[in-house]
Coordinates of C-alpha atoms (C1' of nucleotides) in Angstrom, one line a residue:
Chain A
X14 CA 173.4 75.7 75.0
X15 CA 172.7 73.4 77.1
X16 CA 174.4 69.7 77.8
X17 CA 171.2 68.2 76.1
X18 CA 170.8 69.7 72.5
X19 CA 168.5 67.1 70.3
X20 CA 169.0 68.6 66.7
X21 CA 167.6 66.4 64.4
X22 CA 167.3 67.9 60.6
X23 CA 166.2 66.6 57.5
X24 CA 169.4 66.3 56.8
X25 CA 169.6 63.8 59.9
X26 CA 166.8 62.3 59.3
X27 CA 167.8 61.3 55.2
X28 CA 171.4 60.4 56.8
X29 CA 170.1 57.8 59.7
X30 CA 167.3 56.5 57.4
X31 CA 170.0 55.5 54.5
X32 CA 172.3 54.3 57.3
X33 CA 169.6 51.6 58.0
X34 CA 168.8 50.3 55.2
X35 CA 172.1 50.3 53.4
X36 CA 174.4 47.9 53.4
X37 CA 177.6 49.6 53.1
X38 CA 176.9 52.2 56.0
X39 CA 179.9 53.8 56.1
X40 CA 180.0 55.2 52.7
X41 CA 176.6 57.2 53.4
X42 CA 178.9 58.6 56.4
X43 CA 181.8 59.3 54.2
X44 CA 179.4 61.1 51.9
X45 CA 177.4 63.0 54.1
X46 CA 180.8 64.0 55.4
X47 CA 182.0 65.2 52.5
X48 CA 179.1 67.4 51.9
X49 CA 178.9 68.8 55.1
X50 CA 182.8 70.0 54.9
X51 CA 181.9 70.8 51.5
X52 CA 179.2 73.3 52.6
X53 CA 181.2 74.4 55.8
X54 CA 182.9 77.6 55.5
X55 CA 186.5 76.4 57.8
X56 CA 187.7 73.3 58.8
X57 CA 185.6 71.2 61.5
X58 CA 186.5 69.2 64.0
X59 CA 185.7 65.8 65.0
X60 CA 182.7 67.0 67.6
X61 CA 181.5 69.3 65.6
X62 CA 181.5 67.0 62.5
X63 CA 179.6 63.9 64.4
X64 CA 177.5 66.4 66.3
X65 CA 176.2 68.3 63.2
X66 CA 175.5 64.7 61.3
X67 CA 174.1 62.8 64.2
X68 CA 177.1 60.4 64.3
X69 CA 179.4 58.7 67.1
X70 CA 182.3 60.4 67.5
X71 CA 184.5 57.2 67.5
X72 CA 182.5 55.9 64.2
X73 CA 182.8 59.2 62.6
X74 CA 186.6 59.5 63.4
X75 CA 187.1 56.3 61.9
X76 CA 185.5 57.0 58.8
X77 CA 187.5 60.5 58.5
X78 CA 190.5 58.6 58.7
X79 CA 189.5 56.7 55.6
X80 CA 188.7 59.9 54.1
X81 CA 192.2 61.4 54.7
X82 CA 194.2 58.1 53.5
X83 CA 192.3 58.4 50.4
X84 CA 192.7 61.9 50.0
X85 CA 189.1 63.1 49.7
X86 CA 189.8 64.8 53.3
X87 CA 192.6 67.1 54.5
X88 CA 194.0 66.4 58.1
X89 CA 195.7 69.9 60.0
X90 CA 197.2 67.8 62.8
X91 CA 198.0 71.4 64.5
X92 CA 194.5 71.9 64.7
X93 CA 192.9 68.6 64.3
X94 CA 190.2 70.0 62.1
X95 CA 189.5 68.5 59.1
X96 CA 188.5 70.4 55.2
X97 CA 187.6 68.9 51.8
X98 CA 191.1 67.8 49.8
X99 CA 192.0 68.6 46.2
X100 CA 191.5 64.7 45.6
X101 CA 187.8 65.6 44.7
X102 CA 189.1 67.5 42.0
X103 CA 191.0 64.7 40.8
X104 CA 187.3 63.0 40.2
X105 CA 185.8 65.9 38.4
X106 CA 188.2 66.0 36.2
X107 CA 188.0 62.4 35.0
X108 CA 184.4 62.9 35.4
X109 CA 184.2 65.9 32.8
X110 CA 186.8 64.1 30.3
X111 CA 184.7 61.2 29.9
X112 CA 181.6 62.6 29.3
X113 CA 180.4 63.5 25.9
X114 CA 177.4 65.6 27.1
X115 CA 179.4 68.3 28.4
X116 CA 181.7 68.2 24.7
X117 CA 178.2 68.5 22.7
X118 CA 176.4 71.2 24.9
X119 CA 179.4 74.0 25.1
X120 CA 179.4 74.9 21.2
X121 CA 175.3 75.0 21.7
X122 CA 175.8 77.0 24.9
X123 CA 178.2 79.5 23.7
X124 CA 175.9 80.2 20.2
X125 CA 173.1 80.5 22.2
X126 CA 174.4 83.0 25.8
X127 CA 175.9 85.1 22.4
X128 CA 172.6 85.3 20.2
X129 CA 169.9 86.1 22.9
X130 CA 172.5 88.0 25.6
X131 CA 171.7 85.2 28.4
X132 CA 173.4 83.1 30.6
X133 CA 173.3 79.6 29.2
X134 CA 172.9 75.9 31.3
X135 CA 173.7 72.4 30.7
X136 CA 172.6 70.2 33.3
X137 CA 172.7 66.8 34.4
X138 CA 169.4 65.3 36.3
X139 CA 169.9 62.9 38.4
X140 CA 167.0 60.7 39.5
X141 CA 164.0 62.6 40.5
X142 CA 166.6 64.3 43.4
X143 CA 168.9 66.5 41.5
X144 CA 169.9 68.3 38.7
X145 CA 173.4 69.3 38.0
X146 CA 174.8 72.1 36.2
X147 CA 177.8 70.6 34.1
X148 CA 178.6 73.3 31.5
X149 CA 177.8 76.8 31.5
X150 CA 178.1 79.9 29.1
X151 CA 178.0 83.7 30.1
X152 CA 177.0 86.2 27.5
X153 CA 179.4 88.9 29.3
X154 CA 177.2 92.0 28.1
X155 CA 175.0 92.4 31.0
X156 CA 174.5 91.5 34.4
X157 CA 175.9 87.9 34.9
X158 CA 173.8 85.9 36.4
X159 CA 175.9 83.6 39.2
X160 CA 175.8 79.8 38.3
X161 CA 178.6 77.5 38.5
X162 CA 179.7 74.1 37.4
X163 CA 178.5 71.8 40.1
X164 CA 176.0 73.5 41.9
X165 CA 172.8 71.4 42.8
X166 CA 169.3 72.0 42.5
X167 CA 166.0 69.8 43.3
X168 CA 165.1 68.0 40.7
X169 CA 161.5 69.7 40.3
X170 CA 162.1 73.6 41.0
X171 CA 161.8 76.3 38.0
X172 CA 161.6 75.5 34.4
X173 CA 163.9 72.3 34.1
X174 CA 161.7 71.1 37.0
X175 CA 158.6 71.4 34.9
X176 CA 160.3 69.3 32.4
X177 CA 161.5 66.3 34.6
X178 CA 157.8 66.3 35.7
X179 CA 156.6 66.4 32.3
X180 CA 158.7 63.3 30.7
X181 CA 160.8 61.8 33.5
X182 CA 157.4 59.7 33.8
X183 CA 157.3 59.8 37.2
X184 CA 154.1 58.7 39.2
X185 CA 151.8 61.9 40.4
X186 CA 151.6 61.1 44.0
X187 CA 155.6 61.2 43.7
X188 CA 155.7 64.2 41.9
X189 CA 153.2 65.7 44.4
X190 CA 154.9 65.3 47.4
X191 CA 158.1 66.4 46.2
X192 CA 156.8 69.9 44.7
X193 CA 155.7 70.4 48.5
X194 CA 159.2 70.6 49.6
X195 CA 160.3 72.9 47.2
X196 CA 161.3 76.6 47.9
X197 CA 160.3 79.1 45.5
X198 CA 160.7 82.8 45.8
X199 CA 157.1 82.8 44.3
X200 CA 155.4 79.4 44.7
X201 CA 152.6 78.5 42.2
X202 CA 149.9 76.4 43.6
X203 CA 149.9 72.9 42.7
X204 CA 147.0 73.7 40.1
X205 CA 149.1 76.4 38.8
X206 CA 152.2 73.9 38.6
X207 CA 150.5 70.9 37.2
X208 CA 148.9 73.3 34.6
X209 CA 152.2 74.7 33.6
X210 CA 153.5 70.5 33.3
X211 CA 150.9 69.9 31.0
X212 CA 151.6 72.9 28.9
X213 CA 155.5 71.7 28.9
X214 CA 154.6 68.2 27.8
X215 CA 152.6 69.6 25.1
X216 CA 154.9 72.8 23.9
X217 CA 157.6 70.4 24.1
X218 CA 160.0 72.8 26.5
X219 CA 159.3 74.4 30.0
X220 CA 159.5 78.1 31.3
X221 CA 159.8 79.6 34.6
X222 CA 158.6 83.6 34.8
X223 CA 160.0 85.0 37.7
X224 CA 158.5 82.0 40.5
X225 CA 161.9 80.1 41.2
X226 CA 164.1 83.9 41.5
X227 CA 161.4 87.0 41.1
X228 CA 162.4 89.2 38.3
X229 CA 164.2 86.0 36.4
X230 CA 163.3 84.1 33.7
X231 CA 164.4 80.3 32.9
X232 CA 163.7 78.2 29.6
X233 CA 164.4 74.6 29.9
X234 CA 164.5 72.0 26.6
X235 CA 164.8 68.2 27.7
X236 CA 167.4 65.9 26.6
X237 CA 166.9 62.3 26.4
X238 CA 170.2 59.6 26.1
X239 CA 168.1 56.7 25.3
X240 CA 164.5 56.3 24.1
X241 CA 162.1 57.0 27.3
X242 CA 165.8 58.2 29.5
X243 CA 165.7 61.7 30.1
X244 CA 169.0 62.5 31.2
X245 CA 169.7 66.0 30.6
X246 CA 168.2 69.6 29.7
X247 CA 169.6 72.8 27.9
X248 CA 168.7 75.8 30.1
X249 CA 168.5 79.5 29.4
X250 CA 168.6 82.0 32.1
X251 CA 167.8 85.9 32.0
X252 CA 166.0 89.2 33.3
X253 CA 162.7 88.6 32.9
X254 CA 162.1 92.4 31.5
X255 CA 165.3 92.0 29.4
X256 CA 163.8 88.9 27.5
X257 CA 160.3 90.4 27.4
X258 CA 162.2 93.1 24.8
X259 CA 163.9 90.6 22.4
X260 CA 160.6 88.2 22.7
X261 CA 160.9 84.8 23.8
X262 CA 159.7 82.9 21.0
X263 CA 162.9 82.9 19.4
X264 CA 165.0 81.6 22.3
X265 CA 161.8 79.1 23.1
X266 CA 162.5 77.8 19.2
X267 CA 166.5 78.2 19.2
X268 CA 166.3 76.4 22.7
X269 CA 164.2 73.3 21.5
X270 CA 166.0 72.5 18.4
X271 CA 169.0 73.1 20.3
X272 CA 168.0 69.9 22.8
X273 CA 167.0 67.9 20.0
X274 CA 169.9 68.1 18.2
X275 CA 171.8 67.1 21.3
X276 CA 169.2 63.9 21.9
X277 CA 170.2 62.7 18.2
X278 CA 173.8 63.4 19.0
X279 CA 173.7 61.3 22.2
X280 CA 171.7 58.6 20.3
X281 CA 168.7 59.1 22.4
X282 CA 165.2 59.7 21.6
X283 CA 161.7 60.8 23.5
X284 CA 160.0 58.4 25.0
Chain B
X13 CA 191.4 33.7 28.3
X14 CA 191.4 31.4 31.0
X15 CA 189.2 31.0 34.0
X16 CA 192.1 31.4 36.3
X17 CA 193.3 34.2 35.9
X18 CA 195.8 35.8 39.2
X19 CA 195.7 39.6 38.9
X20 CA 197.3 41.5 41.3
X21 CA 198.6 44.5 40.4
X22 CA 200.4 47.0 42.5
X23 CA 197.1 48.9 43.0
X24 CA 195.6 45.8 44.2
X25 CA 198.2 45.6 46.5
X26 CA 198.1 48.6 48.3
X27 CA 193.9 48.1 48.2
X28 CA 194.4 45.0 49.9
X29 CA 196.9 46.9 52.5
X30 CA 194.7 49.4 53.7
X31 CA 191.6 47.3 54.2
X32 CA 193.4 45.6 56.7
X33 CA 194.8 48.4 58.3
X34 CA 191.3 50.3 58.0
X35 CA 188.3 50.2 60.6
X36 CA 186.4 51.3 57.7
X37 CA 187.3 49.3 55.2
X38 CA 184.1 50.1 52.6
X39 CA 185.6 53.5 52.1
X40 CA 188.6 52.0 50.7
X41 CA 186.8 50.2 48.6
X42 CA 184.6 53.1 47.6
X43 CA 187.6 55.2 46.6
X44 CA 188.8 52.4 44.6
X45 CA 185.8 52.2 42.9
X46 CA 185.7 55.9 42.1
X47 CA 188.8 55.8 40.7
X48 CA 188.3 52.9 38.2
X49 CA 185.8 54.2 36.9
X50 CA 187.5 57.2 36.8
X51 CA 190.2 55.6 35.0
X52 CA 188.0 53.6 32.6
X53 CA 187.2 55.1 29.4
X54 CA 183.4 53.0 29.3
X55 CA 181.3 52.3 32.0
X56 CA 181.7 49.0 33.8
X57 CA 180.0 46.2 34.9
X58 CA 180.5 44.4 38.4
X59 CA 182.4 41.9 37.5
X60 CA 185.2 44.0 35.6
X61 CA 184.8 46.3 38.9
X62 CA 184.9 43.3 41.1
X63 CA 188.0 41.6 39.1
X64 CA 189.8 44.8 38.5
X65 CA 190.2 45.5 42.5
X66 CA 190.1 42.1 43.7
X67 CA 186.8 42.1 45.7
X68 CA 183.9 39.9 46.3
X69 CA 180.9 40.8 43.7
X70 CA 178.3 41.1 46.7
X71 CA 180.4 43.2 48.7
X72 CA 181.2 45.3 45.6
X73 CA 177.7 45.5 44.3
X74 CA 176.5 46.6 47.8
X75 CA 179.5 49.6 47.7
X76 CA 178.0 50.2 44.3
X77 CA 174.9 50.4 45.5
X78 CA 175.4 52.9 48.4
X79 CA 177.8 55.4 45.7
X80 CA 174.5 55.0 43.6
X81 CA 172.3 56.4 46.4
X82 CA 175.1 59.2 47.2
X83 CA 175.1 60.4 43.5
X84 CA 178.7 59.6 43.1
X85 CA 178.2 56.7 40.4
X86 CA 175.7 56.0 37.8
X87 CA 174.1 53.0 37.2
X88 CA 172.2 52.6 34.2
X89 CA 169.6 49.4 34.5
X90 CA 169.5 48.5 31.0
X91 CA 172.9 47.7 30.5
X92 CA 173.9 47.0 34.3
X93 CA 176.8 49.1 34.1
X94 CA 178.4 51.9 36.5
X95 CA 180.6 55.5 35.6
X96 CA 181.3 58.2 37.6
X97 CA 177.9 60.4 38.1
X98 CA 177.7 64.4 37.8
X99 CA 177.7 63.9 41.8
X100 CA 181.4 64.4 42.2
X101 CA 181.6 68.0 40.3
X102 CA 179.1 69.1 43.1
X103 CA 182.4 68.8 45.7
X104 CA 185.0 70.0 43.5
X105 CA 182.7 73.1 43.4
X106 CA 183.0 72.9 46.8
X107 CA 186.6 72.6 47.4
X108 CA 187.2 75.5 44.8
X109 CA 184.9 77.9 46.1
X110 CA 186.7 77.3 49.7
X111 CA 190.6 77.7 48.4
X112 CA 192.5 80.8 48.9
X113 CA 195.2 79.3 47.5
X114 CA 193.4 79.0 44.2
X115 CA 192.3 82.7 44.1
X116 CA 195.3 84.1 45.1
X117 CA 197.5 82.2 42.8
X118 CA 195.6 82.7 39.7
X119 CA 196.7 86.3 39.0
X120 CA 200.1 85.2 39.5
X121 CA 199.8 82.4 37.3
X122 CA 198.3 84.4 34.3
X123 CA 200.5 87.4 34.6
X124 CA 203.6 85.0 34.7
X125 CA 202.4 83.0 32.2
X126 CA 201.5 86.1 29.6
X127 CA 205.3 87.4 30.5
X128 CA 206.7 84.3 29.9
X129 CA 205.2 82.9 27.5
X130 CA 205.1 79.5 29.4
X131 CA 202.7 77.1 31.1
X132 CA 202.0 78.6 34.8
X133 CA 200.2 75.5 37.3
X134 CA 199.8 75.9 40.6
X135 CA 199.6 73.0 42.3
X136 CA 198.7 71.0 46.0
X137 CA 200.5 69.2 47.5
X138 CA 199.4 66.1 49.2
X139 CA 201.3 64.2 51.6
X140 CA 204.5 62.5 50.1
X141 CA 202.6 60.6 47.7
X142 CA 201.1 62.9 45.3
X143 CA 201.0 66.5 43.7
X144 CA 197.0 68.2 41.7
X145 CA 196.9 70.5 40.0
X146 CA 194.6 73.0 41.0
X147 CA 195.4 75.9 39.3
X148 CA 196.0 76.6 35.0
X149 CA 197.5 79.6 32.9
X150 CA 198.6 79.3 29.5
X151 CA 200.2 81.9 27.3
X152 CA 198.4 81.3 24.6
X153 CA 200.7 81.8 21.9
X154 CA 203.3 78.9 21.7
X155 CA 202.3 75.4 21.4
X156 CA 200.5 74.9 24.6
X157 CA 201.5 72.3 26.5
X158 CA 198.3 70.1 28.0
X159 CA 197.9 69.9 31.9
X160 CA 194.6 70.2 33.5
X161 CA 193.3 71.2 37.0
X162 CA 193.0 67.9 38.9
X163 CA 195.8 66.2 37.5
X164 CA 197.7 63.9 39.8
X165 CA 201.7 63.4 39.7
X166 CA 203.7 61.4 42.0
X167 CA 205.3 63.4 44.5
X168 CA 208.4 63.1 43.8
X169 CA 208.7 64.1 40.2
X170 CA 210.1 66.6 38.1
X171 CA 210.8 70.3 39.4
X172 CA 208.3 70.6 42.1
X173 CA 209.3 66.9 43.3
X174 CA 212.9 68.2 43.8
X175 CA 211.1 71.2 46.0
X176 CA 209.5 68.2 47.9
X177 CA 212.3 66.0 48.6
X178 CA 214.3 69.6 49.9
X179 CA 211.9 71.3 51.9
X180 CA 209.9 68.5 52.8
X181 CA 211.5 67.2 56.0
X182 CA 211.4 63.7 55.1
X183 CA 214.1 61.0 56.0
X184 CA 216.0 59.9 53.1
X185 CA 215.2 56.4 53.2
X186 CA 211.8 57.5 52.3
X187 CA 212.6 60.0 49.7
X188 CA 215.0 57.2 48.0
X189 CA 212.7 54.2 48.2
X190 CA 210.1 56.6 46.6
X191 CA 212.3 58.1 44.2
X192 CA 212.7 54.3 42.6
X193 CA 209.0 53.6 42.0
X194 CA 209.3 57.5 39.5
X195 CA 208.6 56.7 35.9
X196 CA 210.6 59.7 33.7
X197 CA 211.6 60.2 30.1
X198 CA 215.1 60.8 31.0
X199 CA 215.9 59.3 34.3
X200 CA 218.6 61.0 36.5
X201 CA 220.6 58.5 38.8
X202 CA 219.9 59.1 42.3
X203 CA 223.1 60.6 42.8
X204 CA 222.3 63.1 40.2
X205 CA 218.7 63.6 42.3
X206 CA 220.1 64.5 45.0
X207 CA 222.8 66.6 43.9
X208 CA 220.0 68.3 42.4
X209 CA 217.9 68.4 45.6
X210 CA 220.6 70.2 47.5
X211 CA 220.7 72.9 44.7
X212 CA 217.4 73.4 45.2
X213 CA 217.6 73.5 49.0
X214 CA 220.4 76.4 48.4
X215 CA 218.7 78.3 45.6
X216 CA 215.0 78.3 47.1
X217 CA 213.7 76.6 44.2
X218 CA 213.7 73.8 41.4
X219 CA 214.9 73.1 38.1
X220 CA 213.8 70.2 35.6
X221 CA 215.6 70.3 32.6
X222 CA 213.6 67.4 30.0
X223 CA 214.4 65.0 32.7
X224 CA 210.8 64.4 33.3
X225 CA 209.5 65.1 30.2
X226 CA 211.8 65.1 27.1
X227 CA 212.9 68.8 25.8
X228 CA 210.5 70.2 28.2
X229 CA 212.4 72.7 31.0
X230 CA 210.3 72.5 34.2
X231 CA 210.9 75.3 37.4
X232 CA 209.4 75.5 40.7
X233 CA 208.9 77.3 44.0
X234 CA 207.7 76.1 47.2
X235 CA 204.9 77.7 48.9
X236 CA 204.5 77.1 52.8
X237 CA 200.7 77.3 54.5
X238 CA 202.1 77.5 57.9
X239 CA 205.5 77.4 59.5
X240 CA 207.7 74.3 57.8
X241 CA 204.4 73.0 56.5
X242 CA 205.1 72.9 52.5
X243 CA 201.5 72.4 50.6
X244 CA 201.6 74.0 47.5
X245 CA 204.0 75.0 44.4
X246 CA 204.1 77.6 41.7
X247 CA 205.5 75.8 38.8
X248 CA 206.7 76.8 35.2
X249 CA 206.7 75.3 32.1
X250 CA 208.0 75.2 28.8
X251 CA 210.2 74.2 26.0
X252 CA 213.4 73.9 26.8
X253 CA 214.9 75.2 23.6
X254 CA 212.4 78.3 23.8
X255 CA 213.2 79.4 27.2
X256 CA 216.8 78.9 26.5
X257 CA 216.2 82.1 24.3
X258 CA 214.9 84.3 26.8
X259 CA 217.0 82.6 29.8
X260 CA 216.0 81.1 32.4
X261 CA 217.0 83.2 35.5
X262 CA 214.3 86.1 35.1
X263 CA 211.5 83.4 35.2
X264 CA 213.6 81.9 38.0
X265 CA 213.5 85.1 40.3
X266 CA 209.7 85.7 39.0
X267 CA 208.4 82.7 40.3
X268 CA 210.6 82.4 43.2
X269 CA 209.2 86.1 44.4
X270 CA 205.6 84.8 43.3
X271 CA 206.0 82.0 45.8
X272 CA 207.4 83.8 48.3
X273 CA 204.2 86.2 48.2
X274 CA 202.0 83.6 48.4
X275 CA 203.5 82.2 51.6
X276 CA 203.2 85.5 53.5
X277 CA 199.3 85.8 51.8
X278 CA 199.0 82.3 53.5
X279 CA 200.4 83.5 56.5
X280 CA 202.7 80.3 56.5
X281 CA 206.8 80.6 56.8
X282 CA 209.6 78.3 55.3
X283 CA 210.9 75.8 57.8
Chain C
dG14 C1' 165.3 28.8 20.0
dA15 C1' 168.0 26.1 23.1
dA16 C1' 171.6 25.3 25.7
dT17 C1' 175.6 27.1 27.7
dA18 C1' 178.4 30.4 29.9
dA19 C1' 178.5 34.6 32.3
dT20 C1' 177.1 37.9 35.0
dA21 C1' 173.8 39.9 38.5
dT22 C1' 171.9 39.3 43.0
dT23 C1' 169.8 37.5 47.3
dC24 C1' 171.0 34.4 51.7
dT25 C1' 173.4 33.3 55.9
dA26 C1' 177.4 32.1 59.4
dT27 C1' 181.4 34.8 60.8
dA28 C1' 185.1 37.8 61.2
dT29 C1' 184.6 42.8 62.0
dA30 C1' 183.0 47.2 62.1
dT31 C1' 180.8 49.8 65.6
dT32 C1' 179.2 51.4 69.9
dG33 C1' 179.5 53.7 74.2
dA34 C1' 182.1 54.0 78.2
dA35 C1' 187.4 55.2 79.6
dT36 C1' 191.0 57.3 78.9
dA37 C1' 194.5 60.7 77.1
dT38 C1' 195.0 65.1 75.0
dC39 C1' 193.9 70.2 74.2
dT40 C1' 191.8 75.0 75.1
dG41 C1' 190.6 78.5 77.4
dG42 C1' 189.1 81.1 82.0
dT43 C1' 190.5 83.0 86.4
Chain D
dA17 C1' 199.9 77.9 86.2
dC18 C1' 196.6 75.6 87.6
dC19 C1' 191.4 73.9 86.4
dA20 C1' 187.6 72.7 84.3
dG21 C1' 185.1 71.8 80.0
dA22 C1' 185.4 70.1 75.8
dT23 C1' 187.7 67.7 72.4
dA24 C1' 190.5 63.7 70.7
dT25 C1' 191.8 59.0 71.1
dT26 C1' 191.7 54.1 72.5
dC27 C1' 189.5 50.1 73.9
dA28 C1' 186.6 45.7 74.3
dA29 C1' 181.6 43.5 73.5
dT30 C1' 178.1 43.6 70.1
dA31 C1' 175.0 44.3 66.6
dT32 C1' 175.7 43.9 61.8
dA33 C1' 178.6 44.3 57.1
dT34 C1' 180.7 40.8 54.5
dA35 C1' 182.1 36.8 52.1
dG36 C1' 181.2 32.7 49.7
dA37 C1' 177.6 29.9 48.3
dA38 C1' 174.0 29.2 46.1
dT39 C1' 169.9 31.4 42.8
dA40 C1' 168.1 34.3 39.1
dT41 C1' 169.1 36.6 35.5
dT42 C1' 171.0 37.8 31.1
dA43 C1' 174.2 37.3 27.2
dT44 C1' 176.6 34.1 24.1
dT45 C1' 177.3 30.5 21.2
dC46 C1' 175.4 26.6 18.2

DNA sequence: GAATAATATTCTATATATTGAATATCTGGT
DNA sequence: ACCAGATATTCAATATATAGAATATTATTC
């Protein structure tokens, strides 16, 4: 490891850009630190954090101290290492408490996961950047696919991604450039994908058969929280071969019906 | 409602103080906003947020924009209202994933809640300010006491508070001034409380019989994560009359034993 | 539907958060 | 136990985030 290591990862570039444009760069720095600490296996020291994010150590120190004062970051005075603090749980609790979508989907997810022996997810769509899993129901019978509340995925990936592309109302150019950054086990070509998005728009739900994860089939149906504002999705995931046996159509129908019910309950309607 | 309303709540004063002393005030502002949005029933507009926290609207706007960019806050362009975003779940997920205490306590909590028909909590002690519930197990048989992961309590309250006072190594003056800010259903006098803290130190666990919540008995035992660093507690709560029937001592012994096991597993030891 | 009040947003001077170098402190190897 | 190499922390100059007034937008009242 030489003294001069220019490490400018993708994350760094994004952070650097945000910092330039923002009128409150300390917050971008804080968020980057929180995410880094979240990803990290072990607590990190000041230098490690500053280097990983391309921050000035002294600035980084001040941000860390503020985060410690706010109880988002824990500081061990003995080792001088930083890690996430339990305070982040409190925010999550508040979010869950106030969110009606989670309350409304949970029974639907439980019902569908039982009926079709699949893992059901409720996801929140956050702009064109990400979707976040906010509710889960596992069937419990078969091999369980791991998926946890709080998991983040790129917006356009898998079946849900096709829904977002189909119903999000984003310009083609934007979609294409983001499509190119996605990682799939078995990537579709852009043309294939566009065709699938078109099909999603036509039939009202999206399907991913082994593209995102080999052997896994994903079906997703969109939920609107107000006119034209695509906000959530109901998602079913299962081993492709197992789903083939029972047949996809009944699941797709049930999923679509659930999503439509939820849209009504949330006071929304499709664009 | 007159035009001139000078609202300087306790929270405001604390925020104001933090802002002066911090080298990264934007982060204190951001944290205050996140907590406010967490508490709020409905999404809030810019003015409402700025007024509640004593912030300058323009500054508040810049902070909010940064928080929206970082996906911690959701912005509805139609209503121009802000609320917590699902992104906060992601941080919580990471925290839970990395935290070994939660993994280690959960089976203990489940075992004890079953054995004694009580609600068991694992709590994280954050300085002298707060404790945060990080794991829960309900017995399921009797009337369930509500308690959720992420709940925050003042550090010195109830049975756990007596543990923190007894084993935290904080100066008496500090303890007394904080004791005076606590809210109990049936507050003990300072002298009574000091006696109970003394007893807690002697017997190794704390008890609260109806002081914090009328009719509810709470027992708490401390867990250390390193030499002298009080970091967690195992807590049992139940209806006082029900606990009387079975007798407290067996529960207290089991609790103390669990806490000691956990201390060893975490590599800590009492001061 | 016009007028008014309230709210959100832009803009600019200035107090200050950030930087980068200097200093203190810790860590690991011999 | 000492010394190097690394890490954490302080400090003063300056680039810039912030406050407050000015403007644009939205909501409310008559």
